[in-house]
CSV table of C-alpha atoms in Angstrom, one decimal:
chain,number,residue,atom,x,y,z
A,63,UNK,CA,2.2,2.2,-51.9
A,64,UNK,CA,3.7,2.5,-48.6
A,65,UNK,CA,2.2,4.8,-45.8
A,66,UNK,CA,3.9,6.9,-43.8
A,67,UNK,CA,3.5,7.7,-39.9
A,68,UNK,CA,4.0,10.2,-37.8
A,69,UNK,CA,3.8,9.9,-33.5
A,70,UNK,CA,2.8,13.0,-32.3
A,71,UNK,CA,1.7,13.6,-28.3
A,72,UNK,CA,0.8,15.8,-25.8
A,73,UNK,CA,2.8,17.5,-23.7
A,74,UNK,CA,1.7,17.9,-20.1
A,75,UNK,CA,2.2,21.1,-18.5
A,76,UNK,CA,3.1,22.4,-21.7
A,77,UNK,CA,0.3,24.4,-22.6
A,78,UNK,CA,-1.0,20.9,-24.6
A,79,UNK,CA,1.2,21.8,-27.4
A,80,UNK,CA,1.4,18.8,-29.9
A,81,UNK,CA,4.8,17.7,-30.4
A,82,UNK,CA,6.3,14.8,-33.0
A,83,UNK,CA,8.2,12.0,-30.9
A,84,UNK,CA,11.4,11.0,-32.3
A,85,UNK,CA,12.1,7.1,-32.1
A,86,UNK,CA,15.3,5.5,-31.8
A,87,UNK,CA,16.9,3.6,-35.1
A,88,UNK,CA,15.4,-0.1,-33.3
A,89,UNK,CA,11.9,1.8,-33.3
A,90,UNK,CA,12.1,2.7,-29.6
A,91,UNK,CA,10.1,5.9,-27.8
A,92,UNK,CA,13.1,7.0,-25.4
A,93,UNK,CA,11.8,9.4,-22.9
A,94,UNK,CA,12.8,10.6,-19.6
A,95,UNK,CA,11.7,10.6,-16.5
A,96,UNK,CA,11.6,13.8,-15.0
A,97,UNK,CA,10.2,13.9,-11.6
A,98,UNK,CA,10.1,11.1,-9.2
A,99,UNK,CA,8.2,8.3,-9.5
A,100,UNK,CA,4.3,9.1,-7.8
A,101,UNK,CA,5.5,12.8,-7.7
A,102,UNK,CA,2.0,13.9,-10.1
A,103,UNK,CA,-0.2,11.7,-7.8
A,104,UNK,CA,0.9,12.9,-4.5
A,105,UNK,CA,1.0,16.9,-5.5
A,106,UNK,CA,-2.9,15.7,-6.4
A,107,UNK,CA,-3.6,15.0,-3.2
A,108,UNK,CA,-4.1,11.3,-3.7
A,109,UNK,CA,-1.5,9.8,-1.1
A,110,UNK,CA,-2.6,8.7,1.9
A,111,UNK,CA,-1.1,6.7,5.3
A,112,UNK,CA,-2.4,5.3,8.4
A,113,UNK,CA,-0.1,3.6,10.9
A,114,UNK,CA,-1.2,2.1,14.4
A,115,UNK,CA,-0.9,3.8,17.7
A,116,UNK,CA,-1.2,0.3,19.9
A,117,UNK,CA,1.1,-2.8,19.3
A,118,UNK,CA,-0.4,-6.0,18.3
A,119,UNK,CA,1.0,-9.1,19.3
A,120,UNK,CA,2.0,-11.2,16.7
A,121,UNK,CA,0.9,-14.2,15.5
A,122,UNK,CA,3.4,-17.5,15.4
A,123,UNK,CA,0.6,-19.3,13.3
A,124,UNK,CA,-0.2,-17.8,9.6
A,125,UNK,CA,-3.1,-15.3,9.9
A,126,UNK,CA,-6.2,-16.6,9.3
A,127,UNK,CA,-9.1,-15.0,10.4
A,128,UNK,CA,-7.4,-12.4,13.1
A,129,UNK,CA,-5.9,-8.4,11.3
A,130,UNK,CA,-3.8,-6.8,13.7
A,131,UNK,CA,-4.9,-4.1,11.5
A,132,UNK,CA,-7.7,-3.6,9.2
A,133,UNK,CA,-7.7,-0.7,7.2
A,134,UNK,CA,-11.4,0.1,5.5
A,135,UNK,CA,-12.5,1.6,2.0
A,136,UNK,CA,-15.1,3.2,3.0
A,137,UNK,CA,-15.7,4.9,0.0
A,138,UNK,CA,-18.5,4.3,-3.1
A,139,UNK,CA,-16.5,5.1,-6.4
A,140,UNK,CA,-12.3,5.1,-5.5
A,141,UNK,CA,-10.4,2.2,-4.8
A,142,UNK,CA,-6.9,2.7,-3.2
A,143,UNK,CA,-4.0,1.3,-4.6
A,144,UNK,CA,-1.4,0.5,-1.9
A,145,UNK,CA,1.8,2.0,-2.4
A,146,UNK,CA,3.8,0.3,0.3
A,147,UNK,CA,2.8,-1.5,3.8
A,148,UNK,CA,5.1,-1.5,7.0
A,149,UNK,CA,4.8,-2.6,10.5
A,150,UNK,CA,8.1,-1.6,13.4
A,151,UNK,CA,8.7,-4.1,15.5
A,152,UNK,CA,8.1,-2.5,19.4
A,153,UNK,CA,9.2,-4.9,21.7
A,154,UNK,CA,11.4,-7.9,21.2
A,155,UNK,CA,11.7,-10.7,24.1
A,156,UNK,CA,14.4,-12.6,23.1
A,157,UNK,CA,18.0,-12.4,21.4
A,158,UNK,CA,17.5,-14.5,18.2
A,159,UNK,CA,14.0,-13.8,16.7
A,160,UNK,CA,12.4,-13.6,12.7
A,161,UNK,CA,9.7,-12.3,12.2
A,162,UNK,CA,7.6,-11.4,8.4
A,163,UNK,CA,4.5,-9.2,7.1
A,164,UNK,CA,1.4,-10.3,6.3
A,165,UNK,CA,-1.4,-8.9,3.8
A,166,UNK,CA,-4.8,-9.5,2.6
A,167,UNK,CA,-8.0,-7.4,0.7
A,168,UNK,CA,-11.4,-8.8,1.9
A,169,UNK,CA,-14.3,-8.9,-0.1
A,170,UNK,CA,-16.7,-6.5,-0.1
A,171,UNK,CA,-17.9,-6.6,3.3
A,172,UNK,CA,-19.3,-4.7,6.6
A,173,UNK,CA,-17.7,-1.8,7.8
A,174,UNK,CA,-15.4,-2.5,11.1
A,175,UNK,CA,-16.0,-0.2,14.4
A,176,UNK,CA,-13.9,2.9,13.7
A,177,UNK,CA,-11.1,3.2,15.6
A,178,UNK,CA,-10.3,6.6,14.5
A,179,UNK,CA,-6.5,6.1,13.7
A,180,UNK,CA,-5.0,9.5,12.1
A,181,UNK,CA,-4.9,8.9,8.0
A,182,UNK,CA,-2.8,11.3,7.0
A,183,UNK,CA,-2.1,13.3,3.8
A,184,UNK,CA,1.4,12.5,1.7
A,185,UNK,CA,1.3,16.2,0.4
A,186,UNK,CA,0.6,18.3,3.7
A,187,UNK,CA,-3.3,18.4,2.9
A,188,UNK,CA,-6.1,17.8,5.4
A,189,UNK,CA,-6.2,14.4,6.8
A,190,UNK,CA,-8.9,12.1,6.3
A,191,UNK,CA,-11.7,11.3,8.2
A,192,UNK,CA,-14.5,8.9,6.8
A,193,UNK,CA,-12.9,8.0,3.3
A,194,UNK,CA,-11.2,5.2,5.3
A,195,UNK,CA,-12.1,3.4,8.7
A,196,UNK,CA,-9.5,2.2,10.6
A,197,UNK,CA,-9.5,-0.9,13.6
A,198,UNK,CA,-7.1,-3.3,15.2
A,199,UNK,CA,-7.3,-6.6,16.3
A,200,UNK,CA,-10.6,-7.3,14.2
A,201,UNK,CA,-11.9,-10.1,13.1
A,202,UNK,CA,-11.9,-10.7,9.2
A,203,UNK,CA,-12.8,-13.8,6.7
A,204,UNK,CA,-10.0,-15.5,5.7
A,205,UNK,CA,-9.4,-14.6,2.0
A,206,UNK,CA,-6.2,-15.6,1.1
A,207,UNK,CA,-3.0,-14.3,3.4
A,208,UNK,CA,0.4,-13.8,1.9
A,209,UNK,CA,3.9,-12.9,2.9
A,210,UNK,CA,5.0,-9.2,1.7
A,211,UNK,CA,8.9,-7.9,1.7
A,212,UNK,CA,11.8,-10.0,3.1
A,213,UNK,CA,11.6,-11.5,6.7
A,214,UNK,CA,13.5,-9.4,9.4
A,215,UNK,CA,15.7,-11.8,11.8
A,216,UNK,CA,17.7,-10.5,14.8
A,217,UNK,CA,20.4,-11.8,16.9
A,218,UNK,CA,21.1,-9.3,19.7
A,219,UNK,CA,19.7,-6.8,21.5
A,220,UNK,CA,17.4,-6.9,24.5
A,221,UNK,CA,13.8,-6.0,24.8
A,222,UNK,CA,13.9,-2.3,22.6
A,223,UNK,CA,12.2,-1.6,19.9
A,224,UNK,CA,14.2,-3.3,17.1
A,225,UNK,CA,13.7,-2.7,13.6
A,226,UNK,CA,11.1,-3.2,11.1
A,227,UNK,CA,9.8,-4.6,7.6
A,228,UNK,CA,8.7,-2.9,4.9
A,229,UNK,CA,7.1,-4.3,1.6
A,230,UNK,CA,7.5,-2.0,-1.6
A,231,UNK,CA,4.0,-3.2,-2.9
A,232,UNK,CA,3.8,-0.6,-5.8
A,233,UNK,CA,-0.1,-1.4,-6.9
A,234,UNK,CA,0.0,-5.0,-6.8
A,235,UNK,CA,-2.4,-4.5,-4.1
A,236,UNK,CA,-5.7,-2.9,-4.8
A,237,UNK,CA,-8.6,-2.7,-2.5
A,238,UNK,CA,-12.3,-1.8,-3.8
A,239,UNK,CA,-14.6,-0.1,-2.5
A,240,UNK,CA,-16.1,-1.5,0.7
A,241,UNK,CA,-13.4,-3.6,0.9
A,242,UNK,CA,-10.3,-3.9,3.6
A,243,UNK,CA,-6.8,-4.3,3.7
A,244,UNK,CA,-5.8,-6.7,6.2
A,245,UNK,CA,-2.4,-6.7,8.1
A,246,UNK,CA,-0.7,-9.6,10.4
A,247,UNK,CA,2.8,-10.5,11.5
A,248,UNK,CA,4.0,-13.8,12.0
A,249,UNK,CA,6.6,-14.0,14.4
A,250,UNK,CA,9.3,-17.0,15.8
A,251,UNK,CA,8.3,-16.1,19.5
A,252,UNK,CA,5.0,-15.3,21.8
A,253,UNK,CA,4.9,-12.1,22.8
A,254,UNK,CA,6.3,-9.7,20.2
A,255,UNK,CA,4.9,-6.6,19.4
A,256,UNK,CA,4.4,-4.7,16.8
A,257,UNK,CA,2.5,-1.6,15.2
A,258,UNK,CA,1.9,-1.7,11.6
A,259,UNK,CA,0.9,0.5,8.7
A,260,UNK,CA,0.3,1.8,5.2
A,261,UNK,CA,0.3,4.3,2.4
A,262,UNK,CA,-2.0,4.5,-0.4
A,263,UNK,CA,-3.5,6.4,-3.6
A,264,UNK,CA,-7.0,7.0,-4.2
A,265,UNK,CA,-7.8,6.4,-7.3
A,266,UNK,CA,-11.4,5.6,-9.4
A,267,UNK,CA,-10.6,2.4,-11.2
A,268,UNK,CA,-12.5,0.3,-13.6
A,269,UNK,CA,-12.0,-3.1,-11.7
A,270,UNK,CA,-12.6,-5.9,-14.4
């Protein structure tokens, strides 16, 4: 006796009217996308961003146990889930340079002296003000450091602000709850600048 199935779902914003879902003759769900991607987290008021105001040197070493700029959960419950990470390159000395992001989540740990950088809603809400701590040039333990979006190489120009790097990280970085993001870059030359950044979601997550 054979059994037949039917795939019903929800519909959001529908009214939660049940609906049958028709399948393609392989067996696949086609559906489309609609809105952008992130579009239903960010009109929820989850999207957040924090960028520094001072440039950092950086680094011509890999990071180890120095952030240019630590970025801290300060919440109980919500991890955020990092959407992208950035950092503009302020001041260039030289004409051929290179230069590449670093990241890094801490463990759980102590919460770094606030430095009180604006985090600032993706949807025009109120900013932030405790759910995140914010501090540059802190010192962190080394929990493994990795390279994020391509390397950013120059070969003219004078010493302007020149460029940037940003890493599309989508949500494969997560940091818990009393946990930091960590932020470097590692540069060809000494005395490079640059001021770095990210946006996130909050979300409550079950981490295991």
């Amino acid at each position: 006796m054979s059994l037949a199935t039917v795939i019903k779902g929800l519909v959001r914003g529908g009214g939660d009217v049940e609906r049958r879902l028709e399948l393609s003759e392989y067996g696949d769900l086609l559906i489309a996308k609609g809105l952008p991607d992130y579009t239903d987290l960010t009109r929820r008021g989850l999207g957040y961003g924090t960028m520094a105001t001072a440039a950092v040197a950086g680094l011509v070493v890999r990071p180890t146990t120095i952030a240019a700029l630590e970025i801290f959960n300060n919440m109980e419950t919500k991890s955020l889930v990092i959407d992208r990470i950035f950092t503009q390159w302020l001041v260039t000395t030289a004409v051929v340079e290179s230069a590449i992001l670093y990241a890094m989540v801490t463990l759980p740990k102590a919460a770094p002296t606030d430095a009180a950088l604006a985090v600032n809603s993706l949807a025009g809400k109120a900013a932030t003000t405790r759910d995140v701590l914010t501090a540059a040039s802190t010192t962190v333990v080394d929990n493994g450091w990795f390279p994020w979006g391509e390397a950013f190489s120059k070969a003219a120009g004078g010493v302007v602000p020149h460029g940037g790097i940003v890493a599309e990280v989508k949500g494969r970085l997560i940091v818990p709850p009393r946990c930091s993001l960590c932020l470097h870059v590692l540069a060809s030359l000494v005395g490079d600048t640059f001021t770095s950044g990210a946006t996130w979601y909050k979300m409550k997550l079950t981490l295991e």
